[in-house]
Each structure stands twice: as C-alpha cells, then as structure tokens.
Short mmCIF file of C-alpha atoms and ligand atoms in Angstrom, two decimals:
data_model
loop_
_atom_site.label_atom_id
_atom_site.label_comp_id
_atom_site.label_asym_id
_atom_site.label_seq_id
_atom_site.Cartn_x
_atom_site.Cartn_y
_atom_site.Cartn_z
CA UNK A 1 254.72 128.49 182.82
CA UNK A 2 253.98 132.24 182.83
CA UNK A 3 255.76 134.51 180.34
CA UNK A 4 256.85 137.99 181.41
CA UNK A 5 257.93 140.58 178.90
CA UNK A 6 260.12 143.39 180.26
CA UNK A 7 260.81 146.59 178.31
CA UNK A 8 263.99 148.30 179.56
CA UNK A 9 265.69 144.95 180.32
CA UNK A 10 269.16 146.54 179.99
CA UNK A 11 268.39 149.10 182.70
CA UNK A 12 268.84 148.92 186.46
CA UNK A 13 265.30 147.76 187.28
CA UNK A 14 265.02 145.48 184.24
CA UNK A 15 268.01 143.46 185.43
CA UNK A 16 266.70 143.05 189.00
CA UNK A 17 263.17 142.26 187.84
CA UNK A 18 264.44 139.62 185.39
CA UNK A 19 266.43 137.94 188.19
CA UNK A 20 263.37 138.04 190.44
CA UNK A 21 261.01 136.56 187.81
CA UNK A 22 263.47 133.81 186.86
CA UNK A 23 263.46 132.72 190.51
CA UNK A 24 259.65 132.58 190.27
CA UNK A 25 260.01 130.26 187.24
CA UNK A 26 258.81 132.73 184.60
CA UNK A 27 259.93 132.61 181.03
CA UNK A 28 261.48 136.08 180.66
CA UNK A 29 261.50 138.03 177.40
CA UNK A 30 263.77 141.06 177.62
CA UNK A 31 263.17 143.89 175.17
CA UNK A 32 266.15 145.88 173.90
CA UNK A 33 266.39 148.68 171.39
CA UNK A 34 268.91 148.45 168.59
CA UNK A 35 272.33 149.81 169.52
CA UNK A 36 275.68 149.99 167.71
CA UNK A 37 277.36 148.53 170.77
CA UNK A 38 276.39 145.99 173.43
CA UNK A 39 274.33 147.26 176.35
CA UNK A 40 274.21 143.92 178.19
CA UNK A 41 276.39 144.89 181.13
CA UNK A 42 273.70 144.53 183.81
CA UNK A 43 272.25 141.27 182.46
CA UNK A 44 275.45 139.51 181.36
CA UNK A 45 275.08 136.94 184.17
CA UNK A 46 271.54 135.86 183.09
CA UNK A 47 271.86 136.09 179.30
CA UNK A 48 271.61 132.31 178.93
CA UNK A 49 268.37 132.23 180.96
CA UNK A 50 266.35 134.93 179.18
CA UNK A 51 265.24 135.59 175.61
CA UNK A 52 266.23 138.93 174.12
CA UNK A 53 263.98 140.60 171.56
CA UNK A 54 264.38 143.88 169.69
CA UNK A 55 261.83 146.70 169.75
CA UNK A 56 261.74 150.43 170.33
CA UNK A 57 259.17 152.44 172.30
CA UNK A 58 259.10 154.94 169.42
CA UNK A 59 257.98 152.29 166.97
CA UNK A 60 254.43 150.91 167.13
CA UNK A 61 255.07 148.13 164.59
CA UNK A 62 257.99 146.73 166.56
CA UNK A 63 255.78 146.52 169.67
CA UNK A 64 252.99 144.75 167.80
CA UNK A 65 255.43 142.15 166.41
CA UNK A 66 256.81 141.61 169.89
CA UNK A 67 253.51 140.98 171.65
CA UNK A 68 252.17 138.84 168.79
CA UNK A 69 255.28 136.68 168.73
CA UNK A 70 255.76 136.09 172.48
CA UNK A 71 252.15 136.28 173.77
CA UNK A 72 253.23 137.24 177.30
CA UNK A 73 251.05 136.79 180.38
CA UNK A 74 252.47 139.94 181.98
CA UNK A 75 254.13 143.04 180.49
CA UNK A 76 256.35 145.26 182.64
CA UNK A 77 256.93 148.61 180.96
CA UNK A 78 260.21 149.87 182.42
CA UNK A 79 261.65 151.48 179.27
CA UNK A 80 262.12 155.22 179.55
CA UNK A 81 264.44 158.18 179.12
CA UNK A 82 264.88 158.06 182.89
CA UNK A 83 267.32 160.88 183.65
CA UNK A 84 265.39 163.95 184.82
CA UNK A 85 268.23 166.39 184.04
CA UNK A 86 268.39 165.27 180.38
CA UNK A 87 264.67 165.76 179.97
CA UNK A 88 265.14 169.55 179.68
CA UNK A 89 267.57 169.00 176.77
CA UNK A 90 265.44 166.32 175.14
CA UNK A 91 261.85 167.15 176.11
CA UNK A 92 260.28 165.86 172.91
CA UNK A 93 262.14 162.55 172.92
CA UNK A 94 261.31 162.18 176.63
CA UNK A 95 257.62 162.77 175.90
CA UNK A 96 257.63 160.38 172.97
CA UNK A 97 259.15 157.46 174.93
CA UNK A 98 257.82 158.08 178.45
CA UNK A 99 254.32 159.25 177.52
CA UNK A 100 253.31 158.20 173.98
CA UNK A 101 255.38 155.01 174.27
CA UNK A 102 253.05 153.86 177.04
CA UNK A 103 250.03 154.43 174.78
CA UNK A 104 251.73 152.48 171.98
CA UNK A 105 252.23 149.51 174.27
CA UNK A 106 248.72 149.70 175.72
CA UNK A 107 247.21 149.98 172.23
CA UNK A 108 249.17 146.90 171.21
CA UNK A 109 247.84 144.97 174.21
CA UNK A 110 244.29 146.15 173.51
CA UNK A 111 244.40 144.85 169.94
CA UNK A 112 246.58 141.75 170.29
CA UNK A 113 245.45 140.34 173.66
CA UNK A 114 243.57 142.49 176.22
CA UNK A 115 243.97 139.73 178.83
CA UNK A 116 247.66 140.58 179.27
CA UNK A 117 248.44 142.16 182.66
CA UNK A 118 250.34 145.45 182.37
CA UNK A 119 252.66 147.25 184.80
CA UNK A 120 253.58 150.91 184.22
CA UNK A 121 256.75 152.33 185.83
CA UNK A 122 255.37 155.59 187.19
CA UNK A 123 257.43 157.88 189.37
CA UNK A 124 257.45 160.02 192.49
CA UNK A 125 258.73 162.78 190.18
CA UNK A 126 255.02 163.23 189.32
CA UNK A 127 254.58 164.81 192.79
CA UNK A 128 257.31 167.36 191.98
CA UNK A 129 256.48 170.49 193.97
CA UNK A 130 254.76 168.44 196.60
CA UNK A 131 251.22 169.34 197.57
CA UNK A 132 251.22 167.12 200.65
CA UNK A 133 253.77 165.49 202.99
CA UNK A 134 254.13 162.50 202.85
CA UNK A 135 252.86 161.60 199.37
CA UNK A 136 250.30 158.84 198.85
CA UNK A 137 248.12 157.57 195.98
CA UNK A 138 245.68 160.47 196.40
CA UNK A 139 248.27 163.30 196.55
CA UNK A 140 247.77 165.67 193.57
CA UNK A 141 250.57 165.74 190.98
CA UNK A 142 252.68 168.85 190.27
CA UNK A 143 255.51 167.73 187.98
CA UNK A 144 258.59 169.97 187.70
CA UNK A 145 260.36 168.65 184.59
CA UNK A 146 259.52 167.35 181.11
CA UNK A 147 260.28 163.91 182.59
CA UNK A 148 257.71 164.38 185.36
CA UNK A 149 255.11 165.72 182.92
CA UNK A 150 255.59 162.74 180.60
CA UNK A 151 255.29 160.31 183.52
CA UNK A 152 251.99 161.93 184.57
CA UNK A 153 250.70 161.21 181.06
CA UNK A 154 251.97 157.61 181.27
CA UNK A 155 250.23 157.18 184.62
CA UNK A 156 246.89 158.57 183.49
CA UNK A 157 246.82 156.70 180.18
CA UNK A 158 247.38 153.51 182.20
CA UNK A 159 244.42 154.37 184.46
CA UNK A 160 242.33 155.24 181.39
CA UNK A 161 243.01 151.95 179.56
CA UNK A 162 242.06 150.16 182.79
CA UNK A 163 238.79 152.04 183.10
CA UNK A 164 237.90 152.29 179.38
CA UNK A 165 238.90 148.84 178.11
CA UNK A 166 238.97 146.77 181.29
CA UNK A 167 242.68 146.01 180.86
CA UNK A 168 244.49 144.80 184.00
CA UNK A 169 246.81 147.82 184.06
CA UNK A 170 248.53 148.86 187.30
CA UNK A 171 250.69 151.90 187.92
CA UNK A 172 253.53 151.69 190.43
CA UNK A 173 254.44 155.15 191.73
CA UNK A 174 257.97 154.30 192.78
CA UNK A 175 260.17 156.61 194.82
CA UNK A 176 263.91 156.69 194.09
CA UNK A 177 265.56 153.29 194.20
CA UNK A 178 269.24 152.73 193.77
CA UNK A 179 271.84 149.97 193.64
CA UNK A 180 275.37 149.23 192.47
CA UNK A 181 273.75 148.91 189.00
CA UNK A 182 272.43 152.50 189.03
CA UNK A 183 273.55 154.64 186.07
CA UNK A 184 276.65 156.74 186.88
CA UNK A 185 274.86 160.04 186.20
CA UNK A 186 272.36 159.65 189.08
CA UNK A 187 273.44 161.36 192.28
CA UNK A 188 273.76 158.30 194.55
CA UNK A 189 275.95 156.40 192.12
CA UNK A 190 277.89 159.53 191.25
CA UNK A 191 278.70 159.86 194.96
CA UNK A 192 279.57 156.17 195.56
CA UNK A 193 281.76 156.13 192.46
CA UNK A 194 283.34 159.48 193.44
CA UNK A 195 284.06 158.31 196.99
CA UNK A 196 285.70 155.13 195.71
CA UNK A 197 287.84 157.07 193.21
CA UNK A 198 288.99 159.53 195.87
CA UNK A 199 289.73 156.74 198.36
CA UNK A 200 291.83 154.89 195.76
CA UNK A 201 293.70 158.05 194.78
CA UNK A 202 292.16 158.14 191.29
CA UNK A 203 290.49 161.52 191.84
CA UNK A 204 290.61 164.39 194.31
CA UNK A 205 287.17 166.06 193.98
CA UNK A 206 283.50 165.43 193.33
CA UNK A 207 281.37 168.02 191.52
CA UNK A 208 277.75 168.05 192.65
CA UNK A 209 274.69 170.33 192.46
CA UNK A 210 272.00 170.89 195.07
CA UNK A 211 273.07 169.14 198.29
CA UNK A 212 269.87 170.10 200.10
CA UNK A 213 267.47 168.10 197.88
CA UNK A 214 265.78 165.33 199.86
CA UNK A 215 264.77 161.95 198.49
CA UNK A 216 263.14 158.76 199.74
CA UNK A 217 265.87 156.32 198.64
CA UNK A 218 265.45 152.54 198.71
CA UNK A 219 267.16 149.50 197.17
CA UNK A 220 266.08 148.55 193.62
CA UNK A 221 266.26 144.83 194.44
CA UNK A 222 263.50 145.32 197.03
CA UNK A 223 261.31 147.47 194.78
CA UNK A 224 260.98 145.03 191.84
CA UNK A 225 259.11 142.62 194.11
CA UNK A 226 256.39 145.27 194.49
CA UNK A 227 256.01 145.45 190.68
CA UNK A 228 255.34 141.73 190.53
CA UNK A 229 253.00 141.79 193.54
CA UNK A 230 250.85 144.46 191.84
CA UNK A 231 250.18 142.10 188.92
CA UNK A 232 249.25 139.19 191.23
CA UNK A 233 246.30 141.04 192.85
CA UNK A 234 242.67 140.34 192.00
CA UNK A 235 242.19 143.96 190.78
CA UNK A 236 244.54 146.47 189.12
CA UNK A 237 245.35 149.63 191.04
CA UNK A 238 247.89 152.43 191.67
CA UNK A 239 250.44 151.97 194.43
CA UNK A 240 253.01 154.24 196.05
CA UNK A 241 256.23 152.33 196.76
CA UNK A 242 258.94 153.83 198.98
CA UNK A 243 260.61 153.53 202.36
CA UNK A 244 258.72 156.34 204.15
CA UNK A 245 262.04 158.02 205.08
CA UNK A 246 263.74 160.99 203.48
CA UNK A 247 267.43 161.99 203.41
CA UNK A 248 269.33 164.84 201.80
CA UNK A 249 272.04 164.53 199.17
CA UNK A 250 274.36 166.05 201.81
CA UNK A 251 273.49 163.21 204.22
CA UNK A 252 274.23 160.64 201.51
CA UNK A 253 277.63 162.32 201.02
CA UNK A 254 278.36 162.41 204.76
CA UNK A 255 277.66 158.69 205.23
CA UNK A 256 279.45 157.60 202.05
CA UNK A 257 282.64 159.60 202.74
CA UNK A 258 282.61 158.76 206.44
CA UNK A 259 282.38 155.04 205.59
CA UNK A 260 285.85 155.19 204.00
CA UNK A 261 287.25 157.52 206.69
CA UNK A 262 287.00 160.81 204.73
CA UNK A 263 285.19 164.14 205.30
CA UNK A 264 282.93 165.12 202.40
CA UNK A 265 283.49 168.88 202.90
CA UNK A 266 287.10 168.49 201.75
CA UNK A 267 286.17 166.97 198.37
CA UNK A 268 282.66 168.02 197.30
CA UNK A 269 282.52 171.05 195.02
CA UNK A 270 279.34 172.93 194.16
CA UNK A 271 279.06 173.04 190.40
CA UNK A 272 276.34 175.13 188.72
CA UNK A 273 276.14 172.67 185.79
CA UNK A 274 274.58 170.12 188.11
CA UNK A 275 271.71 172.39 189.18
CA UNK A 276 268.38 172.08 187.37
CA UNK A 277 266.05 174.73 185.89
CA UNK A 278 263.46 173.62 188.44
CA UNK A 279 264.09 171.43 191.48
CA UNK A 280 262.06 168.84 193.33
CA UNK A 281 263.06 169.77 196.88
CA UNK A 282 261.54 167.01 198.97
CA UNK A 283 260.06 163.58 198.34
CA UNK A 284 258.82 161.22 201.06
CA UNK A 285 256.40 158.37 200.55
CA UNK A 286 253.49 157.03 202.49
CA UNK A 287 253.55 153.37 201.33
CA UNK A 288 250.83 152.20 203.74
CA UNK A 289 248.42 151.14 200.95
CA UNK A 290 251.06 148.85 199.42
CA UNK A 291 251.96 147.46 202.85
CA UNK A 292 248.30 146.65 203.47
CA UNK A 293 247.25 145.27 200.05
CA UNK A 294 250.51 143.80 198.76
CA UNK A 295 252.17 142.91 202.05
CA UNK A 296 255.26 144.72 200.71
CA UNK A 297 257.93 146.46 202.78
CA UNK A 298 261.50 147.46 201.94
CA UNK A 299 264.29 145.40 203.48
CA UNK A 300 267.55 147.31 202.89
CA UNK A 301 267.97 150.42 205.07
CA UNK A 302 269.34 153.76 203.85
CA UNK A 303 272.72 153.27 205.55
CA UNK A 304 273.02 149.70 204.24
CA UNK A 305 272.27 150.97 200.74
CA UNK A 306 274.97 153.67 200.88
CA UNK A 307 277.56 151.16 202.13
CA UNK A 308 276.52 148.53 199.56
CA UNK A 309 277.05 151.06 196.75
CA UNK A 310 280.41 152.33 198.05
CA UNK A 311 281.68 148.76 198.58
CA UNK A 312 280.65 147.76 195.06
CA UNK A 313 282.41 150.75 193.48
CA UNK A 314 285.54 150.18 195.56
CA UNK A 315 285.63 146.54 194.42
CA UNK A 316 284.98 147.42 190.78
CA UNK A 317 287.60 150.16 190.63
CA UNK A 318 290.21 148.20 192.61
CA UNK A 319 289.76 145.30 190.21
CA UNK A 320 290.18 147.52 187.11
CA UNK A 321 293.02 149.49 188.67
CA UNK A 322 295.14 146.51 189.67
CA UNK A 323 294.34 144.30 186.70
CA UNK A 324 295.47 146.95 184.16
P1 NAP B 1 267.34 152.96 183.42
O1 NAP B 1 268.41 152.20 184.15
O2 NAP B 1 267.68 154.27 182.83
O3 NAP B 1 266.75 151.99 182.27
C1 NAP B 1 265.91 152.50 181.27
C2 NAP B 1 265.72 151.42 180.20
O4 NAP B 1 264.87 151.93 179.16
C3 NAP B 1 267.03 150.97 179.51
O5 NAP B 1 266.99 149.59 179.32
C4 NAP B 1 266.96 151.70 178.17
O6 NAP B 1 267.70 151.06 177.14
C5 NAP B 1 265.47 151.59 177.90
N1 NAP B 1 265.01 152.51 176.86
C6 NAP B 1 265.18 153.86 176.80
N2 NAP B 1 264.63 154.35 175.67
C7 NAP B 1 264.09 153.30 175.00
C8 NAP B 1 263.40 153.16 173.77
N3 NAP B 1 263.15 154.22 172.97
N4 NAP B 1 262.97 151.93 173.41
C9 NAP B 1 263.24 150.83 174.17
N5 NAP B 1 263.91 150.90 175.35
C10 NAP B 1 264.33 152.12 175.76
O7 NAP B 1 266.09 153.20 184.39
P2 NAP B 1 265.66 152.42 185.73
O8 NAP B 1 266.23 153.14 186.89
O9 NAP B 1 265.88 150.97 185.55
O10 NAP B 1 264.09 152.73 185.74
C11 NAP B 1 263.15 151.84 185.13
C12 NAP B 1 261.84 152.58 184.92
O11 NAP B 1 261.33 153.02 186.18
C13 NAP B 1 261.93 153.83 184.07
O12 NAP B 1 260.72 153.95 183.36
C14 NAP B 1 262.05 154.96 185.08
O13 NAP B 1 261.58 156.16 184.53
C15 NAP B 1 261.13 154.44 186.17
N6 NAP B 1 261.42 154.88 187.54
C16 NAP B 1 262.66 154.72 188.06
C17 NAP B 1 262.90 155.08 189.37
C18 NAP B 1 264.26 154.91 190.00
O14 NAP B 1 264.49 155.50 191.07
N7 NAP B 1 265.14 154.08 189.43
C19 NAP B 1 261.86 155.61 190.15
C20 NAP B 1 260.59 155.74 189.59
C21 NAP B 1 260.38 155.36 188.27
P3 NAP B 1 269.27 151.40 176.86
O15 NAP B 1 270.05 150.53 177.80
O16 NAP B 1 269.42 151.03 175.43
O17 NAP B 1 269.46 152.86 177.15
O1 G4F B 2 269.73 161.07 191.32
P1 G4F B 2 268.91 162.07 190.60
O2 G4F B 2 269.35 162.47 189.24
O3 G4F B 2 267.43 161.48 190.59
P2 G4F B 2 265.98 162.16 190.43
O4 G4F B 2 266.04 163.42 189.67
O5 G4F B 2 265.36 162.20 191.79
O6 G4F B 2 265.24 161.07 189.50
C1 G4F B 2 265.33 159.68 189.77
O7 G4F B 2 264.28 159.30 190.63
C2 G4F B 2 262.95 159.47 190.08
C3 G4F B 2 261.96 159.03 191.17
O8 G4F B 2 261.67 160.13 191.99
C4 G4F B 2 262.84 158.63 188.84
F1 G4F B 2 261.58 158.72 188.34
C5 G4F B 2 263.85 159.08 187.82
O9 G4F B 2 263.79 158.24 186.67
C6 G4F B 2 265.25 158.95 188.43
O10 G4F B 2 265.50 157.58 188.63
O11 G4F B 2 268.80 163.41 191.48
C7 G4F B 2 268.38 163.37 192.83
C8 G4F B 2 268.59 164.75 193.45
C9 G4F B 2 268.04 165.92 192.63
O12 G4F B 2 267.36 166.79 193.48
C10 G4F B 2 269.27 166.59 192.07
O13 G4F B 2 269.14 167.99 191.85
O14 G4F B 2 270.00 164.98 193.57
C11 G4F B 2 270.27 166.32 193.19
N1 G4F B 2 271.66 166.42 192.76
C12 G4F B 2 272.61 167.19 193.36
N2 G4F B 2 273.76 167.09 192.69
C13 G4F B 2 272.21 165.81 191.71
C14 G4F B 2 273.54 166.22 191.66
N3 G4F B 2 271.70 164.92 190.81
C15 G4F B 2 272.54 164.44 189.85
N4 G4F B 2 272.06 163.55 188.99
N5 G4F B 2 273.84 164.85 189.76
C16 G4F B 2 274.40 165.75 190.64
O15 G4F B 2 275.58 166.12 190.53
#
C-alpha cells in the first residue's frame, strides 16, 4: 500500500485530494498545524479513514519528525498562506510559508529519503501581469503580489531540487479552482454565499472589488486528479492545469444571481477595500501539455461550477436558518 502525506489537509484542495487518494487505496497522512480550535470542517467525513499528524511549515524539526515517522511514498505540499489579498499585509509570513517552507520540506526529503516523490502546489498567480495569452509552461513569470513572488520561489526551488539532487519533484501550475469548500474570502465563494443570503432574505447587498478581473476557474475536485497523475509519470516535470477558458468576476455574478432569479446590478456594491494594490487582470491557461502527457481534462464546466456553489450555499444556509 502506498502512503501519501498531504500538507494543508484542512484546506479546500487537501480535503478533495485525501478523498481521491483514499479511493485509490492510499494510506493518507494529513498534516495540520496546531490550532486553539478545530479546523476539521472540510475533512470531518473522512476523519476515521486518515491519520492526522501535527507539523508547521515554519518549523524544520516538525517536518523532519513527520517524514521520518511516516516514511511516505508521495508528499503533496498544499500548505500555504493562500489568500493573495492578505499577502500584502503579511508579506514576510507569506514568504516564510509559501517559499522557505517548500525548501524546508525538500531539504527534509533530501536528507530522510530522496526517493520520495514530491508535488508542489504552484500557481497561475506566478504569471501575474501576463507576458503571453494563453499561459503555458514556458510563459515567463511576472508576479504581482507577495503571494505570487513567494510561489515563484517555491516553483524554482522545486525545479532546482529536481535538477541538483535528482529528486522526483513536480510543480503543478494550477489556475483558480473552486468548490463549495472554498474559503469564504475568495471571490467565487463570497458571491455564492452572498447570493444565497440575499435570496433567503438574510442580506440585501454584496460588497465586491474589481468586477472586470478575469480568471480561468475550474472545479477543485477535478484538479486534484492532475496532482496525483503528475506523480505517476516516469519523469518529474512542470504542468499547467486549467480549463482553457476565462470569465470575469462580473460574469460569475451575472450567472450566480440569475440562477436564483435576481439581477446582480441591484445588489453588488463596489467597495474600495476589496481592490488590491496591484491586480492580475487576466489569466487563461493552455493546458495542452497536461492533456497530452497526463491525459487530464477538466469535467465540470464554468456554469455547472457556479450553480454547484450557489446550490451548496443555499442548502447550508437554509439548514442553519430553519434549524435555529
Ligand atoms: P486553503 O484552502 O487556503 O488551504 C491552505 C492549507 O494550508 C490549510 O490547510 C492551512 O491550514 C495550511 N497552512 C497554512 N499555513 C500553514 C503552516 N504554517 N503550516 C502548516 N499548514 C499551513 O488553500 P487551497 O485552495 O486548498 O490551496 C492549496 C494549495 O494550492 C495552496 O498552496 C495554494 O496556494 C495553492 N493553489 C491554490 C489554487 C486555488 O485556486 N485554490 C490555485 C493555485 C495554487 P489551516 O486550516 O490551519 O489554515
Ligand atoms: O478569488 P480571489 O481572491 O483569487 P485569486 O487572487 O485569483 O487567487 C486564487 O487563485 C490563485 C490561482 O491563480 C491561487 F494561487 C491563490 O491561492 C487563490 O486561490 O480573487 C480573484 C479575482 C481578483 O482579481 C480580485 O481582485 O477577484 C477579484 N475580486 C473582486 N472583488 C475579489 C473581490 N476578490 C476577493 N477575494 N474579494 C472580492 O470582494
């Protein structure tokens, strides 16, 4: 039986990846940092099937103990300060977790067992002010936030450990992927939650920032399969993963509000607090390399994703509303 160790198990992707790997018969070790409260919400339903272990990306010793104790076959590094907006307020923490944290984990693998296969959660935010449309594995990076800068470091240190120490280290350059488990601060979930609240009479407005930003949005459940596929190849590599379509925040609003019979213009308010010091205006992937090598393609369409998220928030809020 293969053992997979996932950092960031309590996050959106960690929960979907754990479900996926359990179905593939892996023993799953989920890494959590210490918290004063429980952060199990997204993995509650699989807690009896996985092993939870404590470590922090800031702390080298905790990572060494982890890898020595569990001797995983594959490590998926999903842990990060993942909210771009917060990275301007916490640039040093973001750099420490998202950049140096990757080196800490790779160093641990190098010393404890260099045969371990390693996946790094890189990001389309590395393309930032895009130098080419669409973006592929060869598109130059131009990050536009401390988050993006830290992810460029994480990507390149992964490539360097591959080339310097022959570690099977792959970097997945994933475009935005969403789900009903997305954090409430990200724009898609903020909209689906806002739409549901307005529809149920719990709110009468939704404050947003730049409605013209365009993103290549897919479903997280589809994207975790690509992470696994990257570690099943004969050689490590970098892969762009996305849908190849782009849509604006405004379009997401239109579809989400329209789905429940409302017009977004009546409820969405432009709020300067939601604008960023520097914006990434347009992201659109060219995932042809992944389609060719990995045989991967997304399954859930943009419209299906929007509806899935609105339905889930309506159900969640209706349940809380009427059971209280
Ligand atoms: P997420 O929901 O924010 O999850 C992040 C995870 O990292 C959480 O489990 C969090 O733990 C953990 N974490 C944060 N700081 C840590 C630390 N110091 N030590 C240990 N764990 C720590 O993010 P996601 O959407 O699942 O994304 C997963 C990864 O993919 C991230 O690296 C993200 O940057 C990257 N990525 C995401 C997307 C996307 O569209 N979702 C696209 C490209 C790349 P707590 O629960 O305790 O906070
Ligand atoms: O949903 P967002 O916060 O995601 P963003 O910045 O694209 O980052 C996400 O995707 C990256 C992959 O490209 C990941 F690496 C990263 O970890 C994260 O998962 O914002 C999307 C867009 C931005 O252009 C933002 O300015 O939506 C715009 N936006 C407009 N109003 C808003 C809002 N974003 C948020 N969060 N909140 C708003 O009110």
